[in-house]
Coordinates of C-alpha atoms in Angstrom, one line a residue:
Chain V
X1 CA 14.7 24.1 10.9
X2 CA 17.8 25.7 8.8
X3 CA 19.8 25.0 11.8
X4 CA 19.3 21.4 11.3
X5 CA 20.1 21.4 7.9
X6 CA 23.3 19.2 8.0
X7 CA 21.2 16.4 9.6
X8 CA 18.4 17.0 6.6
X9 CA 21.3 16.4 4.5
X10 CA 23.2 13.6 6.2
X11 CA 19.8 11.3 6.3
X12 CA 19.2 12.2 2.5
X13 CA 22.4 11.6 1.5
X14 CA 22.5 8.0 3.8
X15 CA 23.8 5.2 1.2
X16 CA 24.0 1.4 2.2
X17 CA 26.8 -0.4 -0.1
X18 CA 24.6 -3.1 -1.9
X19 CA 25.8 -6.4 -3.6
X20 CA 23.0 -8.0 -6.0
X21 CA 23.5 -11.6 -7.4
X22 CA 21.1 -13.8 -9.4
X23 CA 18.9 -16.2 -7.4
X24 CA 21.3 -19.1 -8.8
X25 CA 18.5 -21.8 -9.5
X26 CA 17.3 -19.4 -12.3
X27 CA 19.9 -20.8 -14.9
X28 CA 20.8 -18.5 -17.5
X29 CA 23.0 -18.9 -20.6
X30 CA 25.6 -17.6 -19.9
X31 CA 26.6 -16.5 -15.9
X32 CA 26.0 -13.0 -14.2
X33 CA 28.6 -11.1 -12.5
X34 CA 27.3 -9.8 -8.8
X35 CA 26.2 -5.8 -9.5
X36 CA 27.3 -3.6 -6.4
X37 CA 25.8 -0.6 -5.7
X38 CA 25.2 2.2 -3.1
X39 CA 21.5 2.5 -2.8
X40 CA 20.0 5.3 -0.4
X41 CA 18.7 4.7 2.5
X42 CA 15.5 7.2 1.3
X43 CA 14.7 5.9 -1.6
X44 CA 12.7 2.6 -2.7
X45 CA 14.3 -0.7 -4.2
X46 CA 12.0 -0.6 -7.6
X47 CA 13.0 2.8 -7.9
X48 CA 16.6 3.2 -7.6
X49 CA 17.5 -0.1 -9.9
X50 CA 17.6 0.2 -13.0
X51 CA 20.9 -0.2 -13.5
X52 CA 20.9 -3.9 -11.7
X53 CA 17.7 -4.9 -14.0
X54 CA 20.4 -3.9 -17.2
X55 CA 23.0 -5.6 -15.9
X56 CA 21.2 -9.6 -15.1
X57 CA 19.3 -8.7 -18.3
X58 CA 22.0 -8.9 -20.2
X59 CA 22.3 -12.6 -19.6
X60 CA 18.4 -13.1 -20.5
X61 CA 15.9 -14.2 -23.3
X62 CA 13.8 -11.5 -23.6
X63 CA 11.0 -13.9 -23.2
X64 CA 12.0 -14.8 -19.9
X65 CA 12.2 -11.8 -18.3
X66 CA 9.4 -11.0 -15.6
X67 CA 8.3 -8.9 -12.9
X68 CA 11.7 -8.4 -10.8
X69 CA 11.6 -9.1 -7.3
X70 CA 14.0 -9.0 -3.9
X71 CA 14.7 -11.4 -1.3
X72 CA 17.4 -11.4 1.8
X73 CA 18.3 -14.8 2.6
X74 CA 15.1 -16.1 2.2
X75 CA 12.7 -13.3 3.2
X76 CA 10.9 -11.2 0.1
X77 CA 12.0 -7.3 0.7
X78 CA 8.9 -5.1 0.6
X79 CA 10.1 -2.8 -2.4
X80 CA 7.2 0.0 -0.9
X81 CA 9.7 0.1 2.5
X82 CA 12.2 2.8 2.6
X83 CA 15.5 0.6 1.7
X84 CA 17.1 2.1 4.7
X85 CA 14.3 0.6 6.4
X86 CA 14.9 -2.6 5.3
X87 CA 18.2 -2.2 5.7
X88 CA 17.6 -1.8 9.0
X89 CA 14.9 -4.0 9.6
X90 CA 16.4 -7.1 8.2
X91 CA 19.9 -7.2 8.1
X92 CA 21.6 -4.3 10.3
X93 CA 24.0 -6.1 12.4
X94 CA 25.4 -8.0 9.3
X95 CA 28.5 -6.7 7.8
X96 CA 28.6 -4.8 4.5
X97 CA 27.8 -5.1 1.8
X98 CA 24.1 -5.9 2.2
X99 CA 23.6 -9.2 0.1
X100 CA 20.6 -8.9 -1.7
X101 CA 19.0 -12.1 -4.1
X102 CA 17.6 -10.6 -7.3
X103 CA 14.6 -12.8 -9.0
X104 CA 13.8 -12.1 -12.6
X105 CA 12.9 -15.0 -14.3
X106 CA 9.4 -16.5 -15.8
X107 CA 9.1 -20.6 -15.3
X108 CA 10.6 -21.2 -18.8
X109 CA 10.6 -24.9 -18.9
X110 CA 6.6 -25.3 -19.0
X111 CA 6.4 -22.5 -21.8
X112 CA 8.8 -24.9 -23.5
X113 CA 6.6 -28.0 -23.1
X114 CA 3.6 -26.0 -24.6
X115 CA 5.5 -25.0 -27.6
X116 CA 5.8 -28.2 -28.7
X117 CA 3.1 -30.2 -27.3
X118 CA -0.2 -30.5 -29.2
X119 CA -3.2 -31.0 -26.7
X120 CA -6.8 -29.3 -26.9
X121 CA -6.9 -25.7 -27.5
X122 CA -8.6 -24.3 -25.1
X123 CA -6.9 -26.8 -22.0
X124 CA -3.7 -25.0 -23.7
X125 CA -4.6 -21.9 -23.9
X126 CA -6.0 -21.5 -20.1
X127 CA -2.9 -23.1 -19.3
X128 CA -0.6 -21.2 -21.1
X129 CA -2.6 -18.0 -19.9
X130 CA -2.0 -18.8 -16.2
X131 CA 1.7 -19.8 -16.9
X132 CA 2.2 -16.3 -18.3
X133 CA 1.3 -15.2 -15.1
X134 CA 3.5 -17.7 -12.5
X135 CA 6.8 -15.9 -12.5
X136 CA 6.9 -17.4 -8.9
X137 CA 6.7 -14.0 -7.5
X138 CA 6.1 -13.9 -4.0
X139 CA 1.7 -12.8 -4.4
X140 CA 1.0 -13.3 -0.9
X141 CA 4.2 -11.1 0.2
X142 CA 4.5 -8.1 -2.1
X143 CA 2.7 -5.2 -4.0
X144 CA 3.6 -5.3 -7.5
X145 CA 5.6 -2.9 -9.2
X146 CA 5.1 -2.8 -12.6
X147 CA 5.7 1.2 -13.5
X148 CA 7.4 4.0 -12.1
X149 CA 4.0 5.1 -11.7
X150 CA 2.9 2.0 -9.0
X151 CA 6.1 4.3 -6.8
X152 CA 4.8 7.3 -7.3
X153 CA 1.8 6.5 -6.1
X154 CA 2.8 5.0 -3.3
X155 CA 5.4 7.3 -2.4
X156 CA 2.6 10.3 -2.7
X157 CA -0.1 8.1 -0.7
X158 CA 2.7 8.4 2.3
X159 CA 3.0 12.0 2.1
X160 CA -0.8 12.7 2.1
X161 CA -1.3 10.3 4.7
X162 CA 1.5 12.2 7.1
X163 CA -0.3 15.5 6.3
X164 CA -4.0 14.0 6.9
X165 CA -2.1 13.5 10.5
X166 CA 0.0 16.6 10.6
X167 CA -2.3 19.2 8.9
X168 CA -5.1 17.7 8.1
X169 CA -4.4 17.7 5.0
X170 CA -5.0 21.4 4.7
X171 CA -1.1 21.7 3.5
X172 CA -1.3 18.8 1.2
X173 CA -4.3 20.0 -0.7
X174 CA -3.5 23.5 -1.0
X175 CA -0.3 22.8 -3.2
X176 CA -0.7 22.6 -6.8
X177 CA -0.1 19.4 -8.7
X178 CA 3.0 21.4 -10.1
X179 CA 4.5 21.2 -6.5
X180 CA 3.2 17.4 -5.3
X181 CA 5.2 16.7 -9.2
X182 CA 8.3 18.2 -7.6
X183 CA 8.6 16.2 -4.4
X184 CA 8.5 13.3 -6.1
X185 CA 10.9 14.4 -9.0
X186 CA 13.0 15.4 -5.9
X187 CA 12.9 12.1 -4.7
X188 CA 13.7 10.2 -7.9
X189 CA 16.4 12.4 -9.3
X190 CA 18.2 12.8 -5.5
X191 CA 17.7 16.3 -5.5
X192 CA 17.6 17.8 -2.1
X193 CA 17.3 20.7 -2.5
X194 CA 14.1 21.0 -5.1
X195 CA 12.6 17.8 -2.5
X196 CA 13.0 20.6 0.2
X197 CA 11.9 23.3 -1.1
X198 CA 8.1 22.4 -1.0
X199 CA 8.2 19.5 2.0
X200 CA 9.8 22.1 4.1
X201 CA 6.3 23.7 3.8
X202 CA 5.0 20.4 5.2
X203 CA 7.2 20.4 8.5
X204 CA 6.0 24.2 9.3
X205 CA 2.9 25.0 11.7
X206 CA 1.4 28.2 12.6
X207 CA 3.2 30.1 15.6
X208 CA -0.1 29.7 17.6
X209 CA 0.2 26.1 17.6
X210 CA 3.3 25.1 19.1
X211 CA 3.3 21.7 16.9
X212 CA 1.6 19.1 14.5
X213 CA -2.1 18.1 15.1
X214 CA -0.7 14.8 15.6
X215 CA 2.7 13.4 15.1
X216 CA 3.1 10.6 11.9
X217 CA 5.1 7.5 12.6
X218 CA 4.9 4.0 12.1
X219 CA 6.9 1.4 14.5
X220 CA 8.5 -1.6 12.6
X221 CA 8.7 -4.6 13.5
X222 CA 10.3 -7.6 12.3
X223 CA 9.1 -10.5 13.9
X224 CA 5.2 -9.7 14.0
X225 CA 2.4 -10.6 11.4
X226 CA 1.4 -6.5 12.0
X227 CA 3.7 -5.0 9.8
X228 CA 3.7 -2.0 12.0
X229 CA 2.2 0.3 14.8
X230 CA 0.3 2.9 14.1
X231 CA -1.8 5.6 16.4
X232 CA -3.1 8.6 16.9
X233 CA -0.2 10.5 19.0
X234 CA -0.3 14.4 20.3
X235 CA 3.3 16.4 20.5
X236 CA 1.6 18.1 23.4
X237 CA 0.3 17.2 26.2
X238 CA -2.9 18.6 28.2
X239 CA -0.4 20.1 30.3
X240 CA 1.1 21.9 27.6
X241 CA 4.5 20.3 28.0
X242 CA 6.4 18.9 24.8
X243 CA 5.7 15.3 24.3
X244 CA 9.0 12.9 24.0
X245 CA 10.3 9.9 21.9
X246 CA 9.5 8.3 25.6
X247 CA 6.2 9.2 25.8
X248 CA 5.5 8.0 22.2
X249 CA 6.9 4.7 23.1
X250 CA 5.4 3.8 26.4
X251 CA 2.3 5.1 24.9
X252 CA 2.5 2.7 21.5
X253 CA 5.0 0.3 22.8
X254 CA 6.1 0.4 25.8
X255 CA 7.9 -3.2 25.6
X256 CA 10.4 -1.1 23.6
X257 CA 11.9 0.8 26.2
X258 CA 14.7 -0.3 28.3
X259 CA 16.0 0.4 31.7
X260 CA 18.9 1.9 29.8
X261 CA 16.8 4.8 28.0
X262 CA 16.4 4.3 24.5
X263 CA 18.8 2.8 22.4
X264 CA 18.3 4.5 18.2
X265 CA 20.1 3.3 15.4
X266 CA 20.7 5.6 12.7
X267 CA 22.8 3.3 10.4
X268 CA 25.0 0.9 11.4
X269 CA 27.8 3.1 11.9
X270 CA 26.0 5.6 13.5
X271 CA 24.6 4.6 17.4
X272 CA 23.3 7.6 19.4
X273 CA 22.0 7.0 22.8
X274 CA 18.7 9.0 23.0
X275 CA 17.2 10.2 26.3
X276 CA 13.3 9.6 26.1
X277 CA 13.4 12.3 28.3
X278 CA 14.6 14.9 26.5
X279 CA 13.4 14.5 22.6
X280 CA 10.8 15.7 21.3
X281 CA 9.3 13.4 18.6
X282 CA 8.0 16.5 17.1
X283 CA 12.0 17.5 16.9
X284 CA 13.2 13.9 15.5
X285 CA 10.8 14.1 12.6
X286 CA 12.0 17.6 11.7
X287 CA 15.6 16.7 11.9
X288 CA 15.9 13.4 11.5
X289 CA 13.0 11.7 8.7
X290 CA 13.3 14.1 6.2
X291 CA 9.7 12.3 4.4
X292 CA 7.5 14.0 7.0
X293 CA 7.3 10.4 8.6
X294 CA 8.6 9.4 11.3
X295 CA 9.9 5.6 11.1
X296 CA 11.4 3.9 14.1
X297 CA 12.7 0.4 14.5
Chain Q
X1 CA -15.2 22.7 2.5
X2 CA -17.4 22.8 6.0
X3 CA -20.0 19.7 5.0
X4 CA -17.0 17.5 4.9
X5 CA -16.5 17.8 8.6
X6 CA -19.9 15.5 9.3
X7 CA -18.1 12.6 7.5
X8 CA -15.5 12.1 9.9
X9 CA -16.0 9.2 12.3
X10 CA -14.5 7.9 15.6
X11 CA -13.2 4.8 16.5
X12 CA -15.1 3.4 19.2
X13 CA -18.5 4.1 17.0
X14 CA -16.8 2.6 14.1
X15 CA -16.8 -0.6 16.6
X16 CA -19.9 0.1 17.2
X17 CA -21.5 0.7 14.0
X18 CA -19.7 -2.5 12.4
X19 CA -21.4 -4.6 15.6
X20 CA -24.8 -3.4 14.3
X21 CA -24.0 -4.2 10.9
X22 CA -22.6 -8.2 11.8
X23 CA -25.7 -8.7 13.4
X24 CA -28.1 -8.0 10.8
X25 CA -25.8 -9.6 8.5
X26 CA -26.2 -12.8 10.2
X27 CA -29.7 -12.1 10.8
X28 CA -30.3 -12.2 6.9
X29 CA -27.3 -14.8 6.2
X30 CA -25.0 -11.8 4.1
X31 CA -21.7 -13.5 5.8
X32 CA -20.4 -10.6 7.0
X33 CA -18.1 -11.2 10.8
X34 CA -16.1 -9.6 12.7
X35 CA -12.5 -10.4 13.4
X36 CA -10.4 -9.3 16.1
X37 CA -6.7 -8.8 15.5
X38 CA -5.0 -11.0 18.7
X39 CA -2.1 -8.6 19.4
X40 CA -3.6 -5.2 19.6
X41 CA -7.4 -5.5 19.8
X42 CA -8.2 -3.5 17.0
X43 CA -10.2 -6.0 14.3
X44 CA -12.0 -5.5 11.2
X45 CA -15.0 -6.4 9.1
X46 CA -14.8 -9.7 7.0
X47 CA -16.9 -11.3 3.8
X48 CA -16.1 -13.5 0.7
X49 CA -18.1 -14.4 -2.3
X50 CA -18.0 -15.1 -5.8
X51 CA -18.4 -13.7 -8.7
X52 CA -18.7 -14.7 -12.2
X53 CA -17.7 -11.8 -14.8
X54 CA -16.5 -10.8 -18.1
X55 CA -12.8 -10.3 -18.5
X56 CA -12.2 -7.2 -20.2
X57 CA -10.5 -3.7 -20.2
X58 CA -11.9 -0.7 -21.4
X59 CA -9.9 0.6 -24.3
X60 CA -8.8 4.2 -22.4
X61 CA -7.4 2.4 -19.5
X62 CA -5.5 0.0 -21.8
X63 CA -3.6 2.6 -23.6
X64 CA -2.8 4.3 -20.0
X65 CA -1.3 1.1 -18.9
X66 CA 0.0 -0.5 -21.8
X67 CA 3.3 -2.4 -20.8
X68 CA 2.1 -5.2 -19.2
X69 CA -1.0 -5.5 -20.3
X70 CA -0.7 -6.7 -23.7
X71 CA 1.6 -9.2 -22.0
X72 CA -0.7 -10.3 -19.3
X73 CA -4.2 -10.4 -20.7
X74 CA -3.8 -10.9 -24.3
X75 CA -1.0 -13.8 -23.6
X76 CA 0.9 -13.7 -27.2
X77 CA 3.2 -16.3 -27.5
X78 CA 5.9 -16.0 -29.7
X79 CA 5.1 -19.1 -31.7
X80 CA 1.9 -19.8 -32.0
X81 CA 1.1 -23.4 -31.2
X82 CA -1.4 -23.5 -34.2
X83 CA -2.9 -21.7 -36.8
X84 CA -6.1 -22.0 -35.6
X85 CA -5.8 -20.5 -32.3
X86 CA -8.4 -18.2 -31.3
X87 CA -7.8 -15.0 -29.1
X88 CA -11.3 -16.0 -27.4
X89 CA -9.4 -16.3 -23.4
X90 CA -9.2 -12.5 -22.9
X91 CA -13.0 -12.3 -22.4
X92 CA -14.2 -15.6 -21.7
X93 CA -16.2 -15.7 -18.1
X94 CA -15.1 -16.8 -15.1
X95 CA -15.7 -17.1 -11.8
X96 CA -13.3 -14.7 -9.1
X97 CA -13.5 -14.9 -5.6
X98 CA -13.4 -11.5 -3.9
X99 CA -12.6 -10.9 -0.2
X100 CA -13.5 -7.6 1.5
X101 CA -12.3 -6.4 4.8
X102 CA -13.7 -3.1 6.5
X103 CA -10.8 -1.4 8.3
X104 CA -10.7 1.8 10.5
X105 CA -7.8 4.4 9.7
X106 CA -7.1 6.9 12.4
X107 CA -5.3 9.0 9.9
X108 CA -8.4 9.8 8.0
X109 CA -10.9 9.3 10.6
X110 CA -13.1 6.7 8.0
X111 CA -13.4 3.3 7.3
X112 CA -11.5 2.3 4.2
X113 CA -12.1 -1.2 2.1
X114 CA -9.8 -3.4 1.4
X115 CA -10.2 -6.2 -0.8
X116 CA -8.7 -8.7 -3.0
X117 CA -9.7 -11.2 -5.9
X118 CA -8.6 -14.5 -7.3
X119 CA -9.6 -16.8 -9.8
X120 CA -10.7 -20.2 -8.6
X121 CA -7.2 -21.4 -10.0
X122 CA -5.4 -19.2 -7.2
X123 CA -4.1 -16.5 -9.8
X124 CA -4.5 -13.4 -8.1
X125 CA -6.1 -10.7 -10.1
X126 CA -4.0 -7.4 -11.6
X127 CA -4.3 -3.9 -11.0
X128 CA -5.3 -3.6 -14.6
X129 CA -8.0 -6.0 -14.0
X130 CA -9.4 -4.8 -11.0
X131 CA -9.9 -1.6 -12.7
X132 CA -11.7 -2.7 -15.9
X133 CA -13.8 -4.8 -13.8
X134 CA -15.0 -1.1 -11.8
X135 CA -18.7 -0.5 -12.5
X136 CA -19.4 1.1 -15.4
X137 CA -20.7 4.1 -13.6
X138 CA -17.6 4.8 -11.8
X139 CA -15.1 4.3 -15.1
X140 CA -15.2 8.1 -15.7
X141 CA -14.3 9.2 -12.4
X142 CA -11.7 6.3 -12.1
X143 CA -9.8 7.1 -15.1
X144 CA -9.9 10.9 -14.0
X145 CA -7.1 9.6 -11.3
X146 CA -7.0 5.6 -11.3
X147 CA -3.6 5.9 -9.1
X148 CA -5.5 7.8 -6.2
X149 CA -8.6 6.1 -6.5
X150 CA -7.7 2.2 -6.5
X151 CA -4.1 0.5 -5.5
X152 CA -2.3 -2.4 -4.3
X153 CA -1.6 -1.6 -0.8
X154 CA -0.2 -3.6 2.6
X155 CA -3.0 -4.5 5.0
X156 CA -2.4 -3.2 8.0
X157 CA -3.4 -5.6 10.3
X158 CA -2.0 -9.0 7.9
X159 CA 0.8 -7.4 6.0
X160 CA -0.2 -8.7 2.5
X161 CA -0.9 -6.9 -0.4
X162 CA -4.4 -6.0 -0.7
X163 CA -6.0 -3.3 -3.2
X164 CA -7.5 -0.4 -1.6
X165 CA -10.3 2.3 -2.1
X166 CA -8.8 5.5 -1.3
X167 CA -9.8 7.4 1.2
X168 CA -9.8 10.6 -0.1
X169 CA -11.5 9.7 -3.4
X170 CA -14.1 8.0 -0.8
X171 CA -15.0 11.3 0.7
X172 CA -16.0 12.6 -2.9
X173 CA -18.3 9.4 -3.5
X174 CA -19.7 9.9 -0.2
X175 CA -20.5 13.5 -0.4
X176 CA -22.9 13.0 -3.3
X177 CA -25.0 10.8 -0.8
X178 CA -24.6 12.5 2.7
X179 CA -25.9 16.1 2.2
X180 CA -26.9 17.9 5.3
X181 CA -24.9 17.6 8.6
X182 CA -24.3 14.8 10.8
X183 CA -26.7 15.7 13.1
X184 CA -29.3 14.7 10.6
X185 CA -27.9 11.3 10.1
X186 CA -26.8 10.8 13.8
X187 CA -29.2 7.5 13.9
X188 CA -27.8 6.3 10.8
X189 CA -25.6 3.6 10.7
X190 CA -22.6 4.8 9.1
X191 CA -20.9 1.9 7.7
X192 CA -24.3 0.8 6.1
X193 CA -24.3 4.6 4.7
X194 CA -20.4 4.3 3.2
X195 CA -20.5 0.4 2.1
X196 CA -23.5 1.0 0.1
X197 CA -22.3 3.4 -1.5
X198 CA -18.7 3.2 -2.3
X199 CA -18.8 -0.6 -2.2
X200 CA -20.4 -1.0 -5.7
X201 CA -17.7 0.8 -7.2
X202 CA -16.2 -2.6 -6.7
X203 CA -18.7 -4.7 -7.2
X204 CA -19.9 -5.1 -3.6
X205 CA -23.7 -4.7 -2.9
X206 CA -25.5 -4.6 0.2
X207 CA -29.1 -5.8 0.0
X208 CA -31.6 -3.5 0.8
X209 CA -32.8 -5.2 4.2
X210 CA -29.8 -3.5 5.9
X211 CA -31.8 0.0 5.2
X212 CA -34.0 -1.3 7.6
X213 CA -31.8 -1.1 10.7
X214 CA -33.8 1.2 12.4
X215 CA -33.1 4.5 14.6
X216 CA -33.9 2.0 17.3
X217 CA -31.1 -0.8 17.1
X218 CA -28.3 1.9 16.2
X219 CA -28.9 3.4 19.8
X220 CA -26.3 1.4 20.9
X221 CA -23.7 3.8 19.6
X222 CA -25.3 6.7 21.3
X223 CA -25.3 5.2 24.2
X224 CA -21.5 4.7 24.0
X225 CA -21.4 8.0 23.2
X226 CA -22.9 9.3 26.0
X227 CA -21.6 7.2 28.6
X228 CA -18.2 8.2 27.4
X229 CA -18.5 11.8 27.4

């Protein structure tokens, strides 16, 4: 896997040039410049924008400020996605920069009426509890995200659910807490090399077993209520022969496949024409998804 | 860690097992069903009810997740509207609508539950809220690790946010029930075994008629068994 170092590199260092602006109906005093930023493709939304929550704040009573949330053109983006996966997902044949809505604010103009309008206790106080809550954020849509710690729970969920499928879980468990700490530090301080230096320990097998017990993935899906595909898939087959990206697909979802072979996206700038004949899946998720997951659109 | 091996279970029995467990549910009217997903065929087990409780949070848990919690439960306006306002909302009763849906995960091998809880107004519950309301005799091994334990997660089959029972932490509840190896509880109905015990942690109880679902009317899985091996 040293050999394919560069390609570790190149999909941890993917970046997708990002413009924010302020959902406009959420009126503020005085109005917010558009924050740009280059967000990788590895990372999550919640995680990697602190800098954009600064920035609209900045034009914000304190009082208003709520849960922060996402939306491109129209849809609310699923912070617990990879972004490059949304990226990809919603908006890859658009031209840069990705335009992304930010929504911050708390329904000010009801806390207003209460503050000023004397009714019975209690009627104002439930009421005034469940407007504390309405922030119109999108409940039905996403997970909230109300600590770093909402990520890293997440984010470590994934992992051990890739091992549970690779390993079962034998790897996972075996590290110390010290080390599970360190992928996700890697992770949220974009260091590749400390990331590496305990997940390449979770993309190793013995010699006697020629691959994974089974290979983790997850096929995306836009327009379907199923937010993805998921199944139990060998890298080997009875025969002994190395599965391919082919065989994973006409297995899972074989409406994917064209006459053409099979057409992978990368990033937008990068197309590769990928024979399902030739590539392993075992190979792509070495080389390719550096988060021991494999993630296909 | 060789006695966890027995508590692995396999798809089609899963099917099975949760076929048993509809039909004595409808047999005793505990509105349990069945529902298929229309694209792939896989489905899952289904049931809502209501429950009235106390709103509060144990005090360990609040310090743990302090910054929105003072915010959210204990709703301090800047002004108060008048001096005689009482603090009595954060633990007056109320009545919370809980669904729970049974689903299979293939990466683990075990059911997992999925659930989610709103008040009667529509306001979905917190995280924060979901764990205070945990049985009492689960808070110690909750707070142990609240973020492996119980989350917010995407349902797999509906794509919305739904909290979930972990897995892994499932296999530790489970163990202190299921001693011996799976041989012994081959006639067992599985998901009766793992909803009574890990669904009280949440406040879902199974009434005790479904211990009754004898060796007999869970032949159904052997018999799948066998004629598929």
């Amino acid at each position: 896997m040293t050999d394919d170092k560069d390609v570790l590199r190149d999909v941890w260092f993917g970046r997708i040039p990002t413009c924010f602006t302020l959902y406009q109906d959420e009126i503020t005093e005085r109005e917010a410049e558009p924050y740009y930023l280059l967000l990788p493709r590895i990372s999550y939304l919640t995680l990697v924008t602190d800098k954009v929550k600064k920035h609209f704040q900045k034009v914000m009573r304190q009082e208003e400020v709520s849960e922060i949330w996402f939306e491109y053109e129209g849809t609310p983006l699923k912070w617990h996605y990879p972004i490059g996966l949304l990226f990809d997902l919603h908006a890859s044949n658009t031209a840069l920069p990705w335009s992304i809505t930010v929504h911050f604010k708390k329904v000010v103009e009801l806390l207003f009426f209460l503050k000023h309008f004397h009714c019975n206790l209690f009627l104002v106080s439930r009421v005034r509890e469940w407007l504390l809550h309405f922030s119109n954020f999108p409940e039905k849509d996403l997970l909230h995200c109300h600590s770093k710690d909402v990520i890293e729970a997440h984010f470590m969920a994934c992992i051990k659910e890739a091992d549970a499928l690779k390993h079962k879980s034998q790897v996972i468990n075996e590290m110390q807490k010290k080390d599970h700490k360190q992928l996700w530090m890697g992770l949220q301080n974009d260091k590749f090399e400390q990331f590496w230096a305990i997940n390449r320990k979770l993309m190793e097998y013995p010699a006697e077993d020629n691959g994974f017990r089974y290979i983790p993935f997850r096929i995306y899906q836009a327009t379907t209520e199923r937010p993805f595909i998921q199944k139990l898939f060998r890298p080997i087959a009875s025969g002994g022969q190395l599965h391919t990206l082919g065989d994973l697909l006409k297995d899972v979802c074989p409406s994917a496949i064209t006459p053409e072979g099979l057409h992978v996206q990368r990033s937008s700038k990068e197309e590769a024409l990928v024979s399902p004949c030739i590539t392993p899946p075992a190979v792509l998720c070495s080389t390719v998804f550096q988060k021991a997951r494999l993630e296909l659109i | 860690m060789a006695g966890e091996e027995g508590f692995f279970l396999e798809e089609k029995r899963f099917k099975q097992y949760c076929e048993d467990f509809v039909k004595h549910s409808q047999q005793i009217g505990d509105g349990w069903e069945w529902r298929t997903s229309k694209d792939l065929g896989d489905g899952y087990l289904s049931k809502t009810h209501f429950q009235v409780r106390n709103r509060h949070i144990p005090p360990d848990l609040k310090k743990k997740n302090s910054d929105n919690l003072e915010q959210i439960l204990f709703a301090r306006v800047e002004e108060p509207l008048d001096d005689s306002q009482a603090a009595g909302v954060c633990s007056a009763e109320e009545v919370v609508r809980y669904e729970y849906h049974v689903l299979y995960s293939s990466s683990y091998q075990v059911p997992v539950l999925y659930f989610r809880a709103c008040c009667l107004d529509g306001r979905p519950l917190t995280l924060d809220e979901i764990w205070g309301s945990v049985h009492a005799s689960y808070q110690a091994r909750l707070q142990e690790g609240p973020w492996d334990t119980i989350t917010q997660q995407e349902h797999p089959i509906l794509g919305q946010p739904f909290f979930v029972l972990h897995p892994c932490r499932t296999k530790e509840f489970i163990s202190a029930v299921l001693s011996g190896s799976q041989e012994h509880h081959r006639h067992t109905n599985y998901i009766i075994l793992w909803l009574s015990t890990v669904g009280p942690v949440v406040g879902l109880n199974l009434p005790l008629s479904y211990a009754k679902l004898a060796p007999e009317q869970s032949t159904n899985a052997d018999l799948a068994e066998r004629a598929l091996s």
